[in-house]
Amino acid sequence: MIRAHLTVDPHFVVGPIDRRLFGSFVEHLGRCVYDGIHEPGHPAADGDGWRTDVLELVRELGVTTIRYPGGNFVSGYRWEDGVGPVAQRPRRLDLAWHSTEANLVGLDEFACWTRKVGAELMYAVNLGTRGLQEALDVLEYANIGSGTALSDQRIRNGATDPHGIRMWCLGNEMDGPWQLGQGSAEDYGRLAAKTARAMRQIDPGLELVACGSSSAEMPTFGSWDRTVLEETYDEVDYLSCHAYYEPVDGDLGSFLASAVSMDRFIDSVVATADHVKAARRSEKSMAISFDEWNVWYKSRYDQVDRITDPADWPVAPRLLEDTYSVLDAVVFGNLLISLIRHADRVKAASLAQLVNVIAPIMTEPGGPAWRQTTFHPFALASRLAQGVALELKLDCPTYRTAAYGEVPVVDAVATYEESDGSTAIFLVNRSQDGPATVELDTRALGPVSPGLARTLSDPDIHAANTLADPLRVGLQDNTSLEVRNGQLQITLPAVSWTALTLHPYGTVTDLPERN
Ligand code: AHR
């Protein structure tokens, strides 16, 4: 039996949790928008063509922000194509995904949808094939009340009120050779800085995100980030990070430790940003927008799904439609733990993506919508992770991985909400061999009562939710949580993710003392 010991102390604060940590991402890619959130012929569609069953699931997921419209798509996108009378909108080649973009949904419609969701819209401008002027144009169109050519055009298009978008991404993954308009770090950094300065002439209060490296595996990782920050440090508020994980050569031990890679990635970007801060004698600490993260079986896309036939430009093809297993959801839940653990610097994050495309929510045209395994840790963490993130003391055995060396078998993070004294603890057991029992030293919290304890696990770690069996995997009450000799302990099944809450004694039903 694996035994771990965890000490929780509300005085050891990492930082406040920004609600934007629980953001998501909708790209014009595959069936994310069309036949995903938007399907006018569907029996559950509202008058605007939005699937209300999908809307309900998105609300239940608890996403706070939604990044839009890309991704790689944005680097070839003309935002003007997506506004005005739908019948007059052009169909365009989408070079990023070798598809046809029908432009049935654009900025105004999407802003309306995010309002229905109750989320904040985070908009990416095209710095691939376009530049400063187009960024200013879309900002004027979106945010100016009235009385200018573009704001009046928005009003004529039916959007009377400005969209009030605060957070803007200055391009997407501009270090990647796959990106339309990729350039050197110097070129991109100068363009991003000029664009940011100009956008702030319209509204100094905008929050702007410069493109960091598109992954820690990029050969330019580190130097790209440093150079971009040297050009943009005073002009932007965030540097972006992107990371996707999948098993390599069937090595599940390393895959289960993917959060170690995310931890190191964030730490390296923070170190790079702080180097630039020091060299500039700046007072400002750069925040991170981890605006693409997930498990993604990218090798499957590269080898099987990628469209290459020069004559084939489908509308809304099935692309990147990964089916997530229990194993994937445990890795995913551990990535969430890593993000929360870095709440002092990661001030925004976007789960990539939201519907159908590497997504927690799947849909069938004319048919149902369902929750993937990854839906569950996200929805619960978004609800429970409130207040501040806490630094924990965790003693537990380690195991050896090919990718990351020795890693702890158990990983955990806690959050603490001062207003009601509640604590949430998120844990994973990465072991494939057996359960882990975790003793919780909660003395610093004072007398506590356990609240909920929910675990995602399954004897078949490859079990998944599918169209045929949409409710196969879910969260279950973890009934092992008990008070033993005055100390709380919980058992985590092999390959599992767990969330539990603690409350000041007497505020919720107590667990019976078992000795
Ligand atoms: O999320 C899928 C793609 O991954 C995005 O379009 C791109 O930014 C990243 O490479």
XYZ file of C-alpha atoms and ligand atoms in Angstrom:
525
model
C 0.000 0.000 0.000
C 1.314 3.448 -0.936
C 1.098 5.920 1.954
C 1.346 9.676 1.601
C 1.209 12.456 4.174
C -0.176 15.863 3.337
C -0.024 18.994 5.509
C -2.459 21.803 4.761
C -1.877 25.227 6.278
C -3.929 28.281 5.239
C -0.974 30.558 6.059
C 1.122 29.167 3.196
C -0.518 31.122 0.393
C 0.743 30.843 -3.198
C -1.586 33.528 -4.490
C -5.180 34.423 -5.269
C -6.928 32.247 -7.816
C -8.058 34.338 -10.744
C -11.388 33.023 -12.011
C -9.924 33.276 -15.514
C -7.906 30.162 -14.674
C -11.041 28.234 -15.650
C -11.277 29.591 -19.170
C -11.764 27.715 -22.411
C -11.214 28.104 -26.132
C -13.454 27.988 -29.203
C -11.732 27.948 -32.590
C -13.230 27.836 -36.056
C -11.878 24.320 -36.441
C -13.658 21.114 -37.374
C -17.017 20.875 -35.588
C -16.296 23.145 -32.659
C -18.501 26.006 -33.895
C -20.549 24.483 -36.742
C -22.388 21.286 -35.719
C -21.011 21.913 -32.240
C -22.290 24.990 -30.444
C -24.226 26.101 -33.550
C -26.597 23.793 -35.422
C -29.721 25.636 -36.625
C -31.572 22.476 -37.699
C -31.126 20.686 -34.375
C -34.302 20.018 -32.339
C -32.683 21.729 -29.317
C -31.531 24.807 -31.271
C -32.830 28.204 -30.187
C -33.965 30.912 -32.609
C -30.342 31.891 -33.308
C -29.235 28.332 -34.088
C -27.413 27.728 -30.781
C -27.853 24.245 -29.343
C -29.426 24.779 -25.939
C -28.347 21.313 -24.744
C -24.725 22.325 -25.455
C -25.252 25.697 -23.784
C -26.437 23.961 -20.627
C -23.416 21.692 -20.580
C -21.065 24.640 -21.124
C -22.673 26.424 -18.173
C -22.384 23.285 -16.053
C -18.710 23.024 -16.999
C -18.212 26.421 -15.409
C -15.948 28.101 -17.966
C -15.210 31.692 -17.070
C -13.611 33.003 -20.274
C -13.678 31.831 -23.879
C -10.799 32.557 -26.241
C -11.939 33.039 -29.857
C -11.701 32.638 -32.927
C -8.334 30.789 -32.954
C -5.779 29.248 -32.721
C -4.072 28.682 -36.035
C -7.298 29.719 -37.773
C -6.946 33.322 -36.659
C -3.670 33.840 -38.511
C -5.520 33.796 -41.843
C -8.851 35.214 -40.669
C -10.514 38.415 -41.884
C -12.814 39.405 -39.042
C -14.949 41.521 -41.425
C -16.037 38.307 -43.210
C -17.914 37.287 -40.075
C -20.066 40.388 -39.564
C -23.121 41.786 -41.354
C -25.907 39.956 -43.177
C -25.110 36.236 -43.080
C -26.313 35.640 -46.647
C -23.719 38.084 -47.950
C -20.749 36.664 -46.071
C -18.001 35.091 -48.179
C -16.866 31.497 -48.002
C -13.099 31.350 -47.604
C -10.308 28.826 -47.591
C -9.086 28.130 -44.067
C -5.454 27.242 -44.718
C -4.750 26.247 -41.111
C -7.153 23.284 -41.157
C -7.562 22.775 -44.925
C -11.268 23.519 -44.626
C -13.866 25.940 -45.978
C -14.988 28.658 -43.571
C -18.631 29.512 -44.265
C -18.651 32.532 -41.912
C -22.120 31.790 -40.550
C -20.858 32.704 -37.081
C -18.642 35.705 -36.423
C -17.803 38.231 -33.727
C -21.316 39.560 -33.036
C -22.936 36.140 -32.893
C -20.166 34.697 -30.756
C -20.248 37.626 -28.324
C -23.972 37.004 -27.968
C -23.337 33.295 -27.296
C -20.704 33.992 -24.619
C -23.206 36.272 -22.875
C -25.723 33.406 -22.875
C -23.024 31.168 -21.371
C -22.184 33.799 -18.768
C -18.495 33.802 -19.760
C -16.068 36.556 -20.728
C -14.998 36.770 -24.385
C -11.226 36.880 -24.981
C -10.492 37.845 -28.576
C -7.429 36.994 -30.694
C -6.346 39.331 -33.505
C -4.645 38.182 -36.690
C -0.954 39.120 -36.655
C -0.163 36.445 -39.257
C -1.522 37.673 -42.585
C -2.693 41.008 -41.132
C -1.488 43.561 -38.606
C -1.906 46.748 -36.631
C -4.640 48.430 -38.675
C -6.924 45.397 -38.680
C -6.412 44.986 -34.922
C -7.475 48.605 -34.414
C -10.446 48.101 -36.705
C -11.811 45.086 -34.887
C -11.238 46.812 -31.535
C -13.178 49.884 -32.728
C -15.935 47.660 -34.131
C -16.200 45.625 -30.924
C -15.728 48.161 -28.147
C -16.588 51.708 -29.244
C -20.132 52.694 -28.274
C -21.214 54.585 -31.388
C -20.447 57.526 -33.637
C -17.618 56.074 -35.739
C -17.740 54.204 -39.021
C -17.024 50.798 -37.495
C -19.043 51.152 -34.280
C -22.025 52.380 -36.312
C -21.540 49.440 -38.657
C -21.821 47.105 -35.632
C -25.014 48.849 -34.574
C -26.447 48.516 -38.085
C -25.559 44.819 -37.887
C -27.829 44.499 -34.869
C -25.310 44.686 -31.992
C -26.482 47.909 -30.340
C -24.254 47.644 -27.286
C -20.475 47.403 -27.542
C -19.049 43.998 -26.665
C -16.640 45.405 -24.055
C -13.860 42.883 -24.689
C -11.080 43.408 -22.113
C -8.590 40.671 -22.965
C -6.933 40.516 -26.413
C -4.387 38.009 -27.747
C -1.817 39.531 -30.086
C -1.731 36.711 -32.639
C -1.336 32.997 -32.049
C 1.755 30.750 -31.824
C 3.806 33.096 -33.981
C 6.956 30.998 -33.364
C 5.518 27.969 -35.185
C 6.515 27.161 -38.782
C 2.927 25.938 -39.286
C 1.610 29.414 -38.510
C 0.640 31.700 -41.385
C 2.969 34.681 -41.182
C 5.436 33.130 -38.724
C 8.416 35.393 -38.179
C 11.444 35.847 -35.987
C 10.999 36.685 -32.305
C 12.306 40.207 -33.013
C 9.865 40.779 -35.877
C 6.901 39.420 -33.969
C 7.876 41.212 -30.757
C 8.106 44.578 -32.547
C 4.781 44.045 -34.313
C 3.092 42.956 -31.064
C 4.513 45.993 -29.214
C 3.400 48.441 -31.928
C -0.036 46.855 -32.066
C -0.370 46.919 -28.281
C 0.641 50.594 -28.099
C -1.876 51.491 -30.783
C -4.683 49.476 -29.182
C -4.005 51.216 -25.879
C -4.477 54.568 -27.631
C -8.078 53.467 -28.035
C -8.332 51.994 -24.533
C -5.421 51.990 -22.045
C -7.312 49.564 -19.821
C -7.154 46.604 -22.229
C -5.388 43.458 -21.068
C -3.023 42.223 -23.759
C -1.365 38.860 -24.308
C 1.856 38.408 -26.286
C 2.671 35.034 -27.847
C 5.172 32.994 -25.895
C 6.480 29.705 -27.212
C 3.878 27.366 -28.643
C 5.408 24.567 -26.567
C 8.386 23.884 -24.340
C 9.626 21.501 -27.064
C 10.147 24.253 -29.632
C 13.847 24.600 -30.495
C 13.513 28.333 -29.839
C 11.808 27.884 -26.432
C 13.344 30.279 -23.927
C 15.076 32.582 -26.371
C 11.792 33.293 -28.190
C 10.082 34.195 -24.920
C 12.973 36.377 -23.758
C 13.201 38.288 -27.032
C 9.446 38.789 -27.319
C 9.353 40.098 -23.750
C 12.322 42.397 -24.353
C 10.292 43.982 -27.175
C 6.901 44.000 -25.427
C 7.506 44.061 -21.657
C 6.003 47.481 -20.988
C 3.157 47.058 -23.469
C 1.565 43.734 -22.520
C 0.137 42.125 -19.395
C 0.533 38.428 -20.171
C 2.816 36.055 -22.018
C 1.061 32.995 -23.424
C 2.003 29.347 -22.854
C 0.601 26.386 -24.790
C 1.059 22.691 -23.959
C -0.539 19.444 -25.073
C 0.253 15.988 -23.729
C -0.158 12.435 -25.066
C 1.455 9.087 -24.279
C 4.641 8.423 -26.238
C 5.390 4.809 -27.259
C 2.821 3.513 -24.757
C 4.790 4.901 -21.766
C 1.864 5.515 -19.406
C 4.091 6.160 -16.378
C 5.556 9.255 -18.059
C 2.168 10.262 -19.449
C 0.676 10.148 -15.937
C 3.431 12.546 -14.848
C 2.670 15.125 -17.579
C 1.967 17.741 -14.896
C 5.660 17.582 -13.965
C 6.376 18.848 -17.467
C 3.745 21.577 -17.090
C 5.247 22.621 -13.730
C 8.716 22.869 -15.272
C 7.387 24.739 -18.302
C 5.673 27.354 -16.136
C 8.702 27.683 -13.868
C 10.971 28.225 -16.892
C 8.708 30.873 -18.388
C 8.479 32.653 -15.022
C 12.300 32.571 -14.775
C 12.628 33.989 -18.298
C 10.081 36.725 -17.606
C 11.776 37.613 -14.321
C 15.145 37.800 -16.074
C 13.715 40.407 -18.454
C 12.076 42.180 -15.495
C 15.420 42.355 -13.679
C 17.366 43.497 -16.737
C 14.838 46.304 -17.277
C 14.684 47.208 -13.569
C 10.945 46.891 -13.995
C 8.453 46.933 -11.127
C 6.022 44.785 -13.070
C 5.830 40.980 -12.883
C 4.604 39.450 -16.129
C 1.547 37.204 -15.760
C 1.060 34.008 -17.760
C -1.961 33.265 -19.882
C -1.829 29.470 -20.339
C -4.271 29.843 -23.158
C -4.045 26.366 -24.682
C -3.678 23.230 -22.584
C -5.046 19.714 -22.719
C -4.389 16.091 -23.523
C -4.294 15.894 -27.335
C -3.534 12.774 -29.395
C -1.801 14.993 -31.914
C 0.118 12.138 -33.491
C -3.265 10.664 -34.543
C -4.153 13.963 -36.220
C -0.775 14.183 -37.954
C -0.839 10.573 -39.151
C -4.532 9.969 -39.888
C -6.864 12.972 -39.822
C -4.865 15.783 -41.419
C -6.468 16.848 -44.722
C -3.906 17.229 -47.500
C -5.793 16.588 -50.765
C -5.561 19.907 -52.675
C -9.109 19.339 -53.989
C -10.650 18.697 -50.556
C -11.791 21.757 -48.530
C -14.672 20.443 -46.419
C -16.966 22.541 -44.220
C -16.789 21.567 -40.535
C -15.044 18.200 -40.989
C -14.547 15.847 -38.045
C -11.074 16.898 -36.912
C -9.241 16.418 -33.586
C -12.234 14.519 -32.152
C -10.316 12.687 -29.454
C -12.270 10.383 -27.152
C -10.930 10.774 -23.633
C -10.452 7.852 -21.277
C -10.251 7.732 -17.481
C -6.464 7.742 -17.865
C -6.642 10.932 -19.946
C -8.957 12.581 -17.413
C -6.566 11.796 -14.550
C -3.678 13.381 -16.467
C -5.976 16.295 -17.337
C -7.004 16.719 -13.687
C -3.344 16.752 -12.735
C -2.701 19.528 -15.285
C -5.418 21.520 -13.502
C -3.556 20.920 -10.244
C -0.397 22.327 -11.840
C -2.227 25.445 -13.056
C -3.778 26.081 -9.621
C -0.394 25.519 -7.951
C 0.975 28.400 -10.061
C -1.904 30.761 -9.311
C 0.554 33.499 -8.330
C 1.714 33.803 -11.972
C -0.827 31.950 -14.109
C -3.624 34.485 -14.132
C -5.578 33.087 -17.060
C -5.832 29.705 -18.754
C -7.887 28.265 -21.587
C -8.754 24.619 -21.859
C -8.335 23.844 -25.569
C -10.994 23.380 -26.740
C -14.667 23.374 -25.716
C -16.883 21.320 -28.036
C -16.031 18.360 -30.323
C -12.434 19.453 -30.986
C -10.203 17.955 -28.236
C -13.145 18.812 -26.052
C -14.892 18.042 -22.769
C -18.253 18.174 -24.593
C -19.168 16.104 -27.660
C -22.172 16.379 -29.947
C -23.791 14.394 -32.704
C -25.539 16.338 -35.499
C -29.273 16.004 -34.897
C -28.438 13.857 -31.867
C -27.300 14.154 -28.264
C -24.544 16.065 -26.511
C -22.529 14.378 -23.768
C -19.760 14.890 -21.237
C -16.337 13.394 -21.905
C -14.350 12.060 -18.934
C -12.361 15.315 -18.805
C -15.556 17.292 -18.231
C -15.775 16.076 -14.657
C -12.499 17.271 -13.098
C -12.847 20.633 -14.830
C -16.431 21.245 -13.703
C -15.728 20.277 -10.111
C -12.450 22.201 -9.850
C -14.009 25.309 -11.400
C -16.725 25.169 -8.735
C -14.550 24.312 -5.731
C -11.242 26.113 -6.301
C -12.027 29.431 -4.644
C -9.994 32.031 -2.795
C -6.258 31.390 -2.698
C -4.047 28.494 -3.731
C -2.048 26.946 -0.884
C 1.435 25.533 -0.887
C 1.291 21.998 0.554
C 3.804 19.800 2.287
C 3.510 16.380 0.663
C 5.564 13.357 1.678
C 5.068 10.357 -0.567
C 6.975 7.675 -2.453
C 8.277 8.327 -5.956
C 8.467 6.267 -9.139
C 10.852 6.429 -12.043
C 9.753 7.783 -15.431
C 11.637 7.729 -18.712
C 10.618 11.310 -19.495
C 10.977 13.119 -16.147
C 13.105 10.956 -13.839
C 11.801 10.317 -10.283
C 8.335 11.778 -9.733
C 5.966 11.674 -6.733
C 3.268 8.989 -6.946
C 0.699 11.375 -5.475
C 0.261 14.995 -6.456
C -2.037 17.536 -4.813
C -2.954 21.178 -4.411
C -5.334 22.942 -2.035
C -7.345 26.137 -2.137
C -8.691 28.142 0.783
C -11.620 30.564 0.842
C -11.243 32.897 3.808
C -14.828 34.205 3.792
C -16.310 30.858 4.866
C -13.139 29.054 5.953
C -13.620 26.284 3.376
C -10.747 24.296 1.910
C -10.737 22.263 -1.295
C -8.052 19.651 -1.931
C -7.391 18.130 -5.346
C -5.338 14.942 -5.543
C -4.126 12.401 -8.083
C -2.747 8.942 -7.620
C -0.446 8.310 -10.586
C 0.260 4.732 -9.608
C -0.905 2.043 -12.031
C -0.181 -0.623 -9.417
C -2.551 0.129 -6.591
C -4.312 2.556 -4.264
C -2.611 5.236 -2.193
C -3.752 6.235 1.274
C -3.240 9.894 2.094
C -3.189 11.147 5.681
C -4.193 14.781 5.949
C -2.683 16.935 8.655
C -5.255 19.716 8.886
C -4.445 20.996 12.394
C -3.620 24.476 11.079
C -7.195 24.761 9.756
C -8.646 24.262 13.233
C -11.471 21.771 13.779
C -12.918 20.766 10.391
C -15.732 18.686 9.026
C -15.343 16.936 5.698
C -17.767 18.011 2.984
C -17.765 16.189 -0.333
C -15.185 13.690 -1.567
C -15.536 12.719 -5.247
C -13.206 10.501 -7.255
C -12.777 9.727 -10.936
C -11.383 6.234 -11.494
C -12.331 2.924 -13.071
C -10.966 -0.616 -13.060
C -10.623 -0.101 -16.836
C -8.452 2.998 -17.203
C -9.306 3.102 -20.912
C -13.057 3.369 -20.257
C -14.623 6.416 -21.939
C -17.953 8.108 -22.567
C -19.175 7.668 -26.127
C -22.276 8.246 -28.234
C -23.263 4.626 -27.551
C -22.498 4.810 -23.821
C -22.430 8.491 -22.804
C -22.655 7.922 -19.040
C -20.068 5.138 -18.746
C -17.624 7.233 -16.664
C -18.404 9.798 -13.987
C -17.382 10.967 -10.549
C -18.215 8.778 -7.582
C -18.392 9.502 -3.873
C -15.170 8.448 -2.223
C -16.468 6.707 0.870
C -12.986 5.950 2.187
C -12.675 9.462 3.678
C -12.671 9.017 7.423
C -11.342 10.377 10.673
C -8.899 7.901 12.188
C -7.285 8.685 15.534
C -8.226 12.329 15.115
C -6.654 12.525 11.656
C -8.385 12.572 8.281
C -7.386 10.000 5.718
C -8.564 9.079 2.260
C -7.705 6.278 -0.123
C -7.143 7.110 -3.763
C -7.630 4.246 -6.230
C -4.895 3.508 -8.777
C -4.909 6.078 -11.624
C -7.457 8.414 -10.087
C -8.324 12.069 -9.557
C -10.119 13.256 -6.408
C -11.582 16.476 -5.034
C -12.570 16.879 -1.403
C -13.698 19.772 0.728
C -13.240 20.631 4.403
C -15.320 23.133 6.314
C -15.104 24.710 9.760
C -16.389 22.152 12.278
C -20.137 22.053 12.611
C -20.968 23.855 9.356
C -21.649 20.613 7.408
C -22.564 17.056 8.387
C -19.659 15.421 10.183
C -18.200 12.055 9.298
C -18.427 9.487 12.109
C -15.175 8.890 13.969
C -13.873 5.408 13.052
C -10.949 3.839 14.875
O -5.994 23.730 -30.412
C -5.550 23.236 -31.641
C -4.387 24.043 -32.201
O -3.261 23.821 -31.402
C -4.530 25.529 -32.210
O -5.187 26.015 -33.335
C -3.107 25.999 -32.223
O -2.941 27.262 -31.641
C -2.359 24.903 -31.506
O -1.246 24.499 -32.195
